[in-house]
PDB file of C-alpha atoms and ligand atoms in Angstrom:
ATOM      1  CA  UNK A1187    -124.573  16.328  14.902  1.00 55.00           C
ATOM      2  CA  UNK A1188    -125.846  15.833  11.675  1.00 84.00           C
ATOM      3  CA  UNK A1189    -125.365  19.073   9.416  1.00 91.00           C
ATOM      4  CA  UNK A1190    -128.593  20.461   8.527  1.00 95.00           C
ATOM      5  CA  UNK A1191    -129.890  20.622   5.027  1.00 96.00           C
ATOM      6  CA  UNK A1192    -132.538  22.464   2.915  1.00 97.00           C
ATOM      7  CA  UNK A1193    -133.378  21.382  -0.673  1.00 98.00           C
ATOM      8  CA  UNK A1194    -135.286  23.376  -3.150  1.00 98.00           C
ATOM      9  CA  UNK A1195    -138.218  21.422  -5.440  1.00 98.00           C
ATOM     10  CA  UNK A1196    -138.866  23.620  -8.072  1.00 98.00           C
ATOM     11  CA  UNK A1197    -141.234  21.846  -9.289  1.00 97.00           C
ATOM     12  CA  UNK A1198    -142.215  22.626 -12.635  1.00 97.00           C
ATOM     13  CA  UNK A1199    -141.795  26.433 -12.650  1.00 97.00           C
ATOM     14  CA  UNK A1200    -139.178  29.256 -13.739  1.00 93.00           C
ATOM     15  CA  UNK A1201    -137.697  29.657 -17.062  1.00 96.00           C
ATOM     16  CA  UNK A1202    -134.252  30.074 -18.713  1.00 97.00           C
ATOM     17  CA  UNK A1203    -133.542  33.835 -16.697  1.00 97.00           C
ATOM     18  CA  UNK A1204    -136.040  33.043 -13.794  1.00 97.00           C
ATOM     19  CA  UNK A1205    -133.502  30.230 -12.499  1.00 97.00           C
ATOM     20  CA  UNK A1206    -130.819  32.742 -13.224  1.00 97.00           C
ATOM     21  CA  UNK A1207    -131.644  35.298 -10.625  1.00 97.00           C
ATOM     22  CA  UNK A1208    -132.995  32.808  -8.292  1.00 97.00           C
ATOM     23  CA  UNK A1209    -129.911  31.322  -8.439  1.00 96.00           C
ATOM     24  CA  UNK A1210    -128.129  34.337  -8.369  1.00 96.00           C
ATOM     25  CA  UNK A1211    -129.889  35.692  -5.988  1.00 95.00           C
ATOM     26  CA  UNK A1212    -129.404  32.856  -2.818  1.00 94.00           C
ATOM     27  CA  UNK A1213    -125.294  32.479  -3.738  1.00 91.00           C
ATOM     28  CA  UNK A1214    -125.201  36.292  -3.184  1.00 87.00           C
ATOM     29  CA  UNK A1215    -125.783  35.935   0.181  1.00 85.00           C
ATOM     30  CA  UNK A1216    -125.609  32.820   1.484  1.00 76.00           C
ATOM     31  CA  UNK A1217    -122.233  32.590   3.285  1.00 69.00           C
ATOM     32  CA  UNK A1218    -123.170  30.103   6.041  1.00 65.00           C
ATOM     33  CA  UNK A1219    -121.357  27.033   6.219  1.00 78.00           C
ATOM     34  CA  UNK A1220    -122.899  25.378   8.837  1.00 89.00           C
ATOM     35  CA  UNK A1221    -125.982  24.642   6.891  1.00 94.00           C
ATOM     36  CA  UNK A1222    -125.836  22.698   3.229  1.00 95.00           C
ATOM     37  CA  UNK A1223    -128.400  23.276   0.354  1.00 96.00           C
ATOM     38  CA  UNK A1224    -129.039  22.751  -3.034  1.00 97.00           C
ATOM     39  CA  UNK A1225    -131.749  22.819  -5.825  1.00 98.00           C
ATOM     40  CA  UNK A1226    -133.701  20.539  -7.678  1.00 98.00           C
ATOM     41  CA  UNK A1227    -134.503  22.440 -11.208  1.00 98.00           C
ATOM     42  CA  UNK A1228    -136.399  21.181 -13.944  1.00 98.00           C
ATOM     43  CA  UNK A1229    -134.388  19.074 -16.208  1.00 97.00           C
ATOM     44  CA  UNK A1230    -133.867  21.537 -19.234  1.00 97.00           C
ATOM     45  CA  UNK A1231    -132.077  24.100 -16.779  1.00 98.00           C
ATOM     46  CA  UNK A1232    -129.978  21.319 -14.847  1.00 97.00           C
ATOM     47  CA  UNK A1233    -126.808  22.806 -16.408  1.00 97.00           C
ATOM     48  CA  UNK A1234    -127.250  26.108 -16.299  1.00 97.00           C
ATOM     49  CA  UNK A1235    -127.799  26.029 -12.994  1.00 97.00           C
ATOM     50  CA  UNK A1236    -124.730  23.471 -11.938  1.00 96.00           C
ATOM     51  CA  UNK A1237    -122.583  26.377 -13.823  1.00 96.00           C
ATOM     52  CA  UNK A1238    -123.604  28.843 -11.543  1.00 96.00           C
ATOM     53  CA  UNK A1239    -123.711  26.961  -8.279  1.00 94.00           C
ATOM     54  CA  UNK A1240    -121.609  23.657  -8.960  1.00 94.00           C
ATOM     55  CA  UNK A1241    -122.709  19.939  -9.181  1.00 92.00           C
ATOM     56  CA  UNK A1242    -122.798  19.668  -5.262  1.00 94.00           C
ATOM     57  CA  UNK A1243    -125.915  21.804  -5.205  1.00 96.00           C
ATOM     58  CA  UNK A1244    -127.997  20.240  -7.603  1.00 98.00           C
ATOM     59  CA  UNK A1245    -129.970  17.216  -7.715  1.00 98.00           C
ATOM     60  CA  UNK A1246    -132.542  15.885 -10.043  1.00 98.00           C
ATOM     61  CA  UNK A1247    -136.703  15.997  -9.282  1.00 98.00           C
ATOM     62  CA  UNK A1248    -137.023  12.400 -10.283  1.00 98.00           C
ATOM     63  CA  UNK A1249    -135.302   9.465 -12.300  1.00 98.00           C
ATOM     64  CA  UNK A1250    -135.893   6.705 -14.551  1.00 96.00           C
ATOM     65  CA  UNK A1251    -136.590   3.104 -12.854  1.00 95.00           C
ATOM     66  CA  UNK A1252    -134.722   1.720 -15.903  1.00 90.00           C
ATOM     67  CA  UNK A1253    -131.216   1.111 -17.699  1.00 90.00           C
ATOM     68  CA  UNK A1254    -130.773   1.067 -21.255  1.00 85.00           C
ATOM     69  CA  UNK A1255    -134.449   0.318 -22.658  1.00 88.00           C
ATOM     70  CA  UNK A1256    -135.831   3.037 -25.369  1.00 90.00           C
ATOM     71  CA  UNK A1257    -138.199   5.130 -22.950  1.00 91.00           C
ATOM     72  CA  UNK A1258    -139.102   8.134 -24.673  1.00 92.00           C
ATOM     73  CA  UNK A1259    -138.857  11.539 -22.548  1.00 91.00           C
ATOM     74  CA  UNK A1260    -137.162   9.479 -19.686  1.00 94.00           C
ATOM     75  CA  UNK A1261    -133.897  10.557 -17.715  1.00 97.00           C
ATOM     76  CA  UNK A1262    -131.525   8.131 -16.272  1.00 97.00           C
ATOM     77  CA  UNK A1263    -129.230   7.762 -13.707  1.00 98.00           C
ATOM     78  CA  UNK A1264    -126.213   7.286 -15.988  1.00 97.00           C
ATOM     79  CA  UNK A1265    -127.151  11.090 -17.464  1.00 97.00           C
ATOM     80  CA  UNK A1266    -127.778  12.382 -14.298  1.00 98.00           C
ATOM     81  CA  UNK A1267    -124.329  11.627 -12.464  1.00 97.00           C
ATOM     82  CA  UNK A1268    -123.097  11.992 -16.075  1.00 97.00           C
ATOM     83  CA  UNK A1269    -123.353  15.737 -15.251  1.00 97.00           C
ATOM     84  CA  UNK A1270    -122.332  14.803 -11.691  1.00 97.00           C
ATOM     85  CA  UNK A1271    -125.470  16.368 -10.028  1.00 96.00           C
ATOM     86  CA  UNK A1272    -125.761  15.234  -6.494  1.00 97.00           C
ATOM     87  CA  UNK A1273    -129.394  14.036  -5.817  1.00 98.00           C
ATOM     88  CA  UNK A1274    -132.307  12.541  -7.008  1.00 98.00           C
ATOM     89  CA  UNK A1275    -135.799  12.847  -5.521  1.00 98.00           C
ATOM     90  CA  UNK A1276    -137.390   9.827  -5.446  1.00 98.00           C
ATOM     91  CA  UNK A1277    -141.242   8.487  -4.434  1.00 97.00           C
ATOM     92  CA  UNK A1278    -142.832  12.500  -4.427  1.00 97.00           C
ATOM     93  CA  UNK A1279    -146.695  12.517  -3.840  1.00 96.00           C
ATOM     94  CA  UNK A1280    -147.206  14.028  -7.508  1.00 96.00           C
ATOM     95  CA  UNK A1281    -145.470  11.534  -8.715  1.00 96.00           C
ATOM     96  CA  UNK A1282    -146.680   8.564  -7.034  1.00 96.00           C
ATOM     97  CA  UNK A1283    -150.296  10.146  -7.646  1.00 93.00           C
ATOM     98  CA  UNK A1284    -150.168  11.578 -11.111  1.00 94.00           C
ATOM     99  CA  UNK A1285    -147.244   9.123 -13.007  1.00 94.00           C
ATOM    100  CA  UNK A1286    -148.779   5.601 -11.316  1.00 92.00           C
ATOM    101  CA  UNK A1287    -144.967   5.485  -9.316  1.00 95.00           C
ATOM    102  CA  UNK A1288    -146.024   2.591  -6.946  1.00 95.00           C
ATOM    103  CA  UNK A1289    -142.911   1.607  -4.291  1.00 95.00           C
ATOM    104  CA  UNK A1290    -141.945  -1.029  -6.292  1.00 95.00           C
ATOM    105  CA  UNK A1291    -141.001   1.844  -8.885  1.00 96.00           C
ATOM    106  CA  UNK A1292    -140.010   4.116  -6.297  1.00 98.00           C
ATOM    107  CA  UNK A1293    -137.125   1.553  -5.067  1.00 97.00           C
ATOM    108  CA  UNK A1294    -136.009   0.665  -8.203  1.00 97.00           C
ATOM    109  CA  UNK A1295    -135.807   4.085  -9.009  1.00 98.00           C
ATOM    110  CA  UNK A1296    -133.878   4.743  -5.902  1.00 97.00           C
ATOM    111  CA  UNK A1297    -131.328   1.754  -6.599  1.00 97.00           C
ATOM    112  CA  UNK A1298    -130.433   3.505  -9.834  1.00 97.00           C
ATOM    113  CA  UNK A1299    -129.460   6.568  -8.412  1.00 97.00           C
ATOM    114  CA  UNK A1300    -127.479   5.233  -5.308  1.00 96.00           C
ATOM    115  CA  UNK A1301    -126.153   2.541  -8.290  1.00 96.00           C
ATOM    116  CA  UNK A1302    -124.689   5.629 -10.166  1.00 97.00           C
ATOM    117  CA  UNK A1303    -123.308   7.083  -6.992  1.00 97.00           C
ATOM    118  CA  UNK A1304    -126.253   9.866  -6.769  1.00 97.00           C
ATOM    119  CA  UNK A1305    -128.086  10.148  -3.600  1.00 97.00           C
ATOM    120  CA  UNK A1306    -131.590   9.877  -3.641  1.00 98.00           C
ATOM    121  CA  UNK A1307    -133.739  11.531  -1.499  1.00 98.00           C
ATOM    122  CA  UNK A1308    -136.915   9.031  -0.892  1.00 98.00           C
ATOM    123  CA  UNK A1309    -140.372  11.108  -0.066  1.00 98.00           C
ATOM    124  CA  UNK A1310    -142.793   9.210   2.188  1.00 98.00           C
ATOM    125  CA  UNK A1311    -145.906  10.576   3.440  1.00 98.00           C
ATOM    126  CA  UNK A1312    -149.646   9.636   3.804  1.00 98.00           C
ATOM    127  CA  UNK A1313    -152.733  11.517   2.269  1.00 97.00           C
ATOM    128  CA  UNK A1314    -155.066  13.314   4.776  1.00 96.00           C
ATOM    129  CA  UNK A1315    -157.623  10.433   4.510  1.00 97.00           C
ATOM    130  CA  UNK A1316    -155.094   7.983   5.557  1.00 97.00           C
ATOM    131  CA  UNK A1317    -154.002   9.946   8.729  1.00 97.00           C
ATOM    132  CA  UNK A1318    -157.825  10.538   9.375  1.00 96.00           C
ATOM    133  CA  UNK A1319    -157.886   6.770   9.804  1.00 97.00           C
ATOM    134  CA  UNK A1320    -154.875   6.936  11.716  1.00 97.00           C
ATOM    135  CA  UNK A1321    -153.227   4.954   9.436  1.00 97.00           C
ATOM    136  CA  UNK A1322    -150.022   7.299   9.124  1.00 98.00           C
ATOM    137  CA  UNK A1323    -147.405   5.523  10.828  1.00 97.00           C
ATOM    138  CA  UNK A1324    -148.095   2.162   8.900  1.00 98.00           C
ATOM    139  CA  UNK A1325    -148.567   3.958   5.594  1.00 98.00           C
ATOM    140  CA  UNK A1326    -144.967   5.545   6.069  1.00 98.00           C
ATOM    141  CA  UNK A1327    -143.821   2.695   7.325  1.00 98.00           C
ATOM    142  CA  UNK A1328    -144.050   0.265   4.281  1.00 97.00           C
ATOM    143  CA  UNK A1329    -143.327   2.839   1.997  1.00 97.00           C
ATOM    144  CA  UNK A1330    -140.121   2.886   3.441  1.00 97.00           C
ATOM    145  CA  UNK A1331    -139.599  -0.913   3.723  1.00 96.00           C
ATOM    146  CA  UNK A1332    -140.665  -1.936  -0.040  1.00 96.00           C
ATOM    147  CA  UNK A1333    -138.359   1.470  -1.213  1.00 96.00           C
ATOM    148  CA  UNK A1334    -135.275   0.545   0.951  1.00 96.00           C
ATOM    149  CA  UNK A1335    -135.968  -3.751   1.054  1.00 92.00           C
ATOM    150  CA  UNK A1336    -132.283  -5.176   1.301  1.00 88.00           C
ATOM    151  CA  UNK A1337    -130.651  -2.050   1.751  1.00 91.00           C
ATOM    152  CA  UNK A1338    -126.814  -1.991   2.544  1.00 90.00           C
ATOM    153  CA  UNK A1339    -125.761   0.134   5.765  1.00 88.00           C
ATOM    154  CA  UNK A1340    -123.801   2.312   3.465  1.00 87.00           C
ATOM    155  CA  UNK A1341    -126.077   3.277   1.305  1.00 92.00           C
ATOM    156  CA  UNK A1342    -125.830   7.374   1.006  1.00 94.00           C
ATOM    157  CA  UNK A1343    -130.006   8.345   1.769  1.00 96.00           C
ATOM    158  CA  UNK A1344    -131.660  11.299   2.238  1.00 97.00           C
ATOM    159  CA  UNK A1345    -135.947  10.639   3.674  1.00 98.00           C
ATOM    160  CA  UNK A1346    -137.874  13.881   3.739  1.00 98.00           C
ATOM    161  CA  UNK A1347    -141.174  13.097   5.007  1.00 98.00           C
ATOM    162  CA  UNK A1348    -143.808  15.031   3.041  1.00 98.00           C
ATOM    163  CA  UNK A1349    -147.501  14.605   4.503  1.00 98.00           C
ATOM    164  CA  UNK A1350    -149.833  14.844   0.990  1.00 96.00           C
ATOM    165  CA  UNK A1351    -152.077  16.889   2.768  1.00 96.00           C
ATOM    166  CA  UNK A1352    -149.332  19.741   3.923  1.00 96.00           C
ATOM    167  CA  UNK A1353    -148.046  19.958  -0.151  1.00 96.00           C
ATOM    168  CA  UNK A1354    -148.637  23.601  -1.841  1.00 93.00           C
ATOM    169  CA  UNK A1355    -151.609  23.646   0.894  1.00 94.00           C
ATOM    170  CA  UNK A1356    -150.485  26.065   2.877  1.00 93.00           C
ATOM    171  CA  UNK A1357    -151.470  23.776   5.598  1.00 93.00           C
ATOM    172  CA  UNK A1358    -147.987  22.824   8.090  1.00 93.00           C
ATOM    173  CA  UNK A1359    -148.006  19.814   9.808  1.00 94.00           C
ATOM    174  CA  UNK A1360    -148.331  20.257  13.801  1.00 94.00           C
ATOM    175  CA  UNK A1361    -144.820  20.102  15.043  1.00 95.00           C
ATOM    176  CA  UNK A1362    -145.700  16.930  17.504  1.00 95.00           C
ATOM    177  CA  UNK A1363    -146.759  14.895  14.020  1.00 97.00           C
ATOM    178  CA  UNK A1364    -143.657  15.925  12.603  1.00 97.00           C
ATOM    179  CA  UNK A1365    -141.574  15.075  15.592  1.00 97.00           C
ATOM    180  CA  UNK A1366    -143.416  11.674  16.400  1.00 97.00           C
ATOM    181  CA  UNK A1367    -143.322  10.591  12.309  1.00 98.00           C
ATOM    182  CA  UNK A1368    -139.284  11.832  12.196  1.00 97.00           C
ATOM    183  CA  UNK A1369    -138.535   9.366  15.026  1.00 96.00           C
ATOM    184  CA  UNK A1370    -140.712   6.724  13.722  1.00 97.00           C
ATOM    185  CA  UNK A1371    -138.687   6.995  10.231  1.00 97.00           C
ATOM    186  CA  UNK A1372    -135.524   7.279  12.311  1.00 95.00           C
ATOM    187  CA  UNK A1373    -136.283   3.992  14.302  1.00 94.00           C
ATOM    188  CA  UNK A1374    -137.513   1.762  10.773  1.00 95.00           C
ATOM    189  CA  UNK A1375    -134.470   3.461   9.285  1.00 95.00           C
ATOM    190  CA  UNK A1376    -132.202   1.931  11.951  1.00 92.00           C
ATOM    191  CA  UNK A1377    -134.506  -1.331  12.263  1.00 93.00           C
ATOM    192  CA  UNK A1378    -133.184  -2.553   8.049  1.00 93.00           C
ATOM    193  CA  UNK A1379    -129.433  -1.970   9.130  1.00 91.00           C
ATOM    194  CA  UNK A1380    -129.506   1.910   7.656  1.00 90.00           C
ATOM    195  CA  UNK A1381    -127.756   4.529  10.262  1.00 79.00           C
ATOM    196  CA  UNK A1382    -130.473   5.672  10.936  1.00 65.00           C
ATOM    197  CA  UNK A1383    -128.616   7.796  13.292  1.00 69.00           C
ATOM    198  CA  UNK A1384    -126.669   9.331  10.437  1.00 88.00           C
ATOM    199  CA  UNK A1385    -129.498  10.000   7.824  1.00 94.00           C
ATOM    200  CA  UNK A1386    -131.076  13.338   7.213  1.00 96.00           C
ATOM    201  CA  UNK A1387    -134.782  13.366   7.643  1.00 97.00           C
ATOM    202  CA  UNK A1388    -136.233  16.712   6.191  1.00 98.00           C
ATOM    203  CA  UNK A1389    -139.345  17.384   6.418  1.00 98.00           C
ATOM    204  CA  UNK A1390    -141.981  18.894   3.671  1.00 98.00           C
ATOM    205  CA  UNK A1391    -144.775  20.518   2.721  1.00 97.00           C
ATOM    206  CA  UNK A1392    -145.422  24.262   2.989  1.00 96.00           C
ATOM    207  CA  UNK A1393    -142.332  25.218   4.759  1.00 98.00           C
ATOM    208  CA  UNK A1394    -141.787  29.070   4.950  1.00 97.00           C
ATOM    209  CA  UNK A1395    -140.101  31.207   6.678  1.00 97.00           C
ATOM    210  CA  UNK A1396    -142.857  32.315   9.378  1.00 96.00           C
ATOM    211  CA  UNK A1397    -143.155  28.448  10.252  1.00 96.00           C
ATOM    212  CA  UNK A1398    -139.443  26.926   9.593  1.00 97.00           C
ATOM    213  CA  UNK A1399    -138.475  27.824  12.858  1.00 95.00           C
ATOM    214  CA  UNK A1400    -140.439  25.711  14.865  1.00 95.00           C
ATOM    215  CA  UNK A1401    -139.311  22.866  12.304  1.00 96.00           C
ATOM    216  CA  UNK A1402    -135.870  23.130  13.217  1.00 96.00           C
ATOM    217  CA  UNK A1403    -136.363  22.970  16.790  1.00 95.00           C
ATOM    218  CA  UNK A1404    -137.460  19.335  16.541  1.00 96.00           C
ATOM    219  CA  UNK A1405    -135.119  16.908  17.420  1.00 93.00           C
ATOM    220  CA  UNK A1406    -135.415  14.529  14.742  1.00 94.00           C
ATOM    221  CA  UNK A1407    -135.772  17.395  11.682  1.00 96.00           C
ATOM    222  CA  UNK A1408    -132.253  18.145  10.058  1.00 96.00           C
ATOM    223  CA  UNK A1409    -134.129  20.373   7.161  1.00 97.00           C
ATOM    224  CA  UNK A1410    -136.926  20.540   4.862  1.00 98.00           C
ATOM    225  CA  UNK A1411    -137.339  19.767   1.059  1.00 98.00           C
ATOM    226  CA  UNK A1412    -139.188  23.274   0.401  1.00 98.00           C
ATOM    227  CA  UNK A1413    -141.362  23.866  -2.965  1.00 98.00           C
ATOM    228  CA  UNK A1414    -143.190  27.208  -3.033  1.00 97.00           C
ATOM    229  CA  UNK A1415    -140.950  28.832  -0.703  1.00 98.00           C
ATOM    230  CA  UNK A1416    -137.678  28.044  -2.572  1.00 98.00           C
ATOM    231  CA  UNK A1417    -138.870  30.117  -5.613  1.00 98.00           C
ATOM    232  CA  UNK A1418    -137.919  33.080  -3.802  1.00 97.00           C
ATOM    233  CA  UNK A1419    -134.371  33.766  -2.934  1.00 96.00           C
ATOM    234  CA  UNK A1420    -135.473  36.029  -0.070  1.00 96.00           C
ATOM    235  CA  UNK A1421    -137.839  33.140   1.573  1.00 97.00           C
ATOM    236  CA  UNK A1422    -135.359  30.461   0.968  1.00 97.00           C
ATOM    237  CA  UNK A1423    -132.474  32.126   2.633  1.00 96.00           C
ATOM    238  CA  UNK A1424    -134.544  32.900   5.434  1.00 96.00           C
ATOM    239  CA  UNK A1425    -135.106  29.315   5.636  1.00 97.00           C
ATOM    240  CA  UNK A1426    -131.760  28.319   5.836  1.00 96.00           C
ATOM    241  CA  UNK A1427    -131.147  31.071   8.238  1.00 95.00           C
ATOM    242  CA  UNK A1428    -133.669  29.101  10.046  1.00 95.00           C
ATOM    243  CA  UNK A1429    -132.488  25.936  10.253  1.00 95.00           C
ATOM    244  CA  UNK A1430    -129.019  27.338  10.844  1.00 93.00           C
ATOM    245  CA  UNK A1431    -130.054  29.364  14.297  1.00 91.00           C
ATOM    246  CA  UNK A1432    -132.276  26.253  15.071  1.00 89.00           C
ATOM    247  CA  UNK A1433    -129.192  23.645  15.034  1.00 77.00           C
ATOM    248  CA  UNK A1434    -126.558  26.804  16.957  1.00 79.00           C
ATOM    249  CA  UNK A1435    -129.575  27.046  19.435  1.00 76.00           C
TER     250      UNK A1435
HETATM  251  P1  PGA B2365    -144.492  22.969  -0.826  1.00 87.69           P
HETATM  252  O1  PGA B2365    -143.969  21.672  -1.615  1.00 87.69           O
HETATM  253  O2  PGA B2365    -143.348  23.482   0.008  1.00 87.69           O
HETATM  254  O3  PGA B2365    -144.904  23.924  -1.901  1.00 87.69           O
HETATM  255  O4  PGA B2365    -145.632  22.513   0.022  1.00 87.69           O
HETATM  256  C1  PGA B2365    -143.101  20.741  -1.004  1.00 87.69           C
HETATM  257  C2  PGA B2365    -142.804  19.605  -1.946  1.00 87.69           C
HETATM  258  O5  PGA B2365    -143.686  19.206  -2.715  1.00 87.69           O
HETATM  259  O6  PGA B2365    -141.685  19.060  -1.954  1.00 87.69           O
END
């Protein structure tokens, strides 16, 4: 079974002793092995926050498409496993929206990091008008066949699938979209030579604690990439209490 595992997006929020308690706050009580998590921090408190919980939780919100070129304000890959973080998300809705990230940026993005020996974690998900045409399953689709074109079966891969419309909306997605997109990303996954058997799908976009639950019951869900939520110790280890009762059920 495939473990289950719930990443924090912070986003742009927090400061210098903010990430501290947070921090602080989740290793003081997690204690539950059967379910793996980390956090994605903003960049400038990356290493306080791999001192406190180790480079195995962390991962990076996003990373340069490029190698050695003079890119002001960018991050690479080399820097990132440099500090020996553990993920990079790749292909987020803000990003893809607000920074012009097309696919083509999004999978180059993604072979640095899995180049470097990070793993990325590629977000796919349509906008509201785009499942109002019922265009979701085609939208997802290519996004991840231009991000993951020529991928090798070993390639280490997280997907969370992160409907636009469900971001910082408080607005869930109905567990039978979730279930029906999760196998539909499972069977593409599978269909370019990626276990797709073996990858973790998480799903995102206003996971709390109230609705995680029904999440985690899904079949093809093994966690969520969680924004709001994971800026609160309490609400995030609630969600990883979650996931683990879901996967013991
Ligand atoms: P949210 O964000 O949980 O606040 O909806 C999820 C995300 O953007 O990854």
């Amino acid at each position: 079974m495939r473990k289950p595992l719930i990443v924090g997006n912070w986003k742009m929020w927090g400061s210098r002793e903010k990430a501290k308690n947070l921090v602080a706050g989740i290793v003081a009580q997690d204690s539950d092995e059967m379910v793996d998590w980390g956090v994605c921090p903003p960049f400038p408190y990356i290493t306080q926050v791999l001192e406190q919980v180790g480079c195995d939780r962390v991962g990076a919100q996003t990373v340069s498409a490029d190698v050695d070129v003079p890119h002001t304000g960018d991050v690479s890959a080399a820097m990132l496993a440099d500090l020996g973080i553990r993920w990079a998300i790749v292909g987020h809705s803000e990003r893809r929206a607000e920074r012009g990230e097309s696919d083509g940026i999004v999978s180059q993005q993604l072979r640095c990091a899995i180049e470097k020996g990070l793993t990325p974690i590629l977000c796919v998900g349509e906008t509201f008008e785009q499942r109002e045409q019922g265009n979701e399953e085609r939208v997802v689709r290519s996004q991840l066949e231009v991000a993951l074109a020529g991928a090798e079966a070993n390639w280490p891969l997280v997907i969370a699938y992160e409907p636009v419309w469900a971001i910082g909306t408080g607005v869930v997605a109905e567990p039978h979209q979730v279930q029906a997109m999760h196998a539909m990303i499972r069977s593409v996954l599978s269909n370019l030579g990626i276990s797709g058997g073996e990858t973790p799908i998480l799903y995102g976009g206003s996971v709390k604690p109230e609705n995680a639950n029904g999440l985690f019951a899904l079949d093809d869900v093994d966690g969520a990439l969680v924004g709001g939520a994971s800026l609160d110790s309490e609400a995030f280890l609630a969600i990883i209490e979650a996931a683990r009762s879901a996967k013991a059920a």
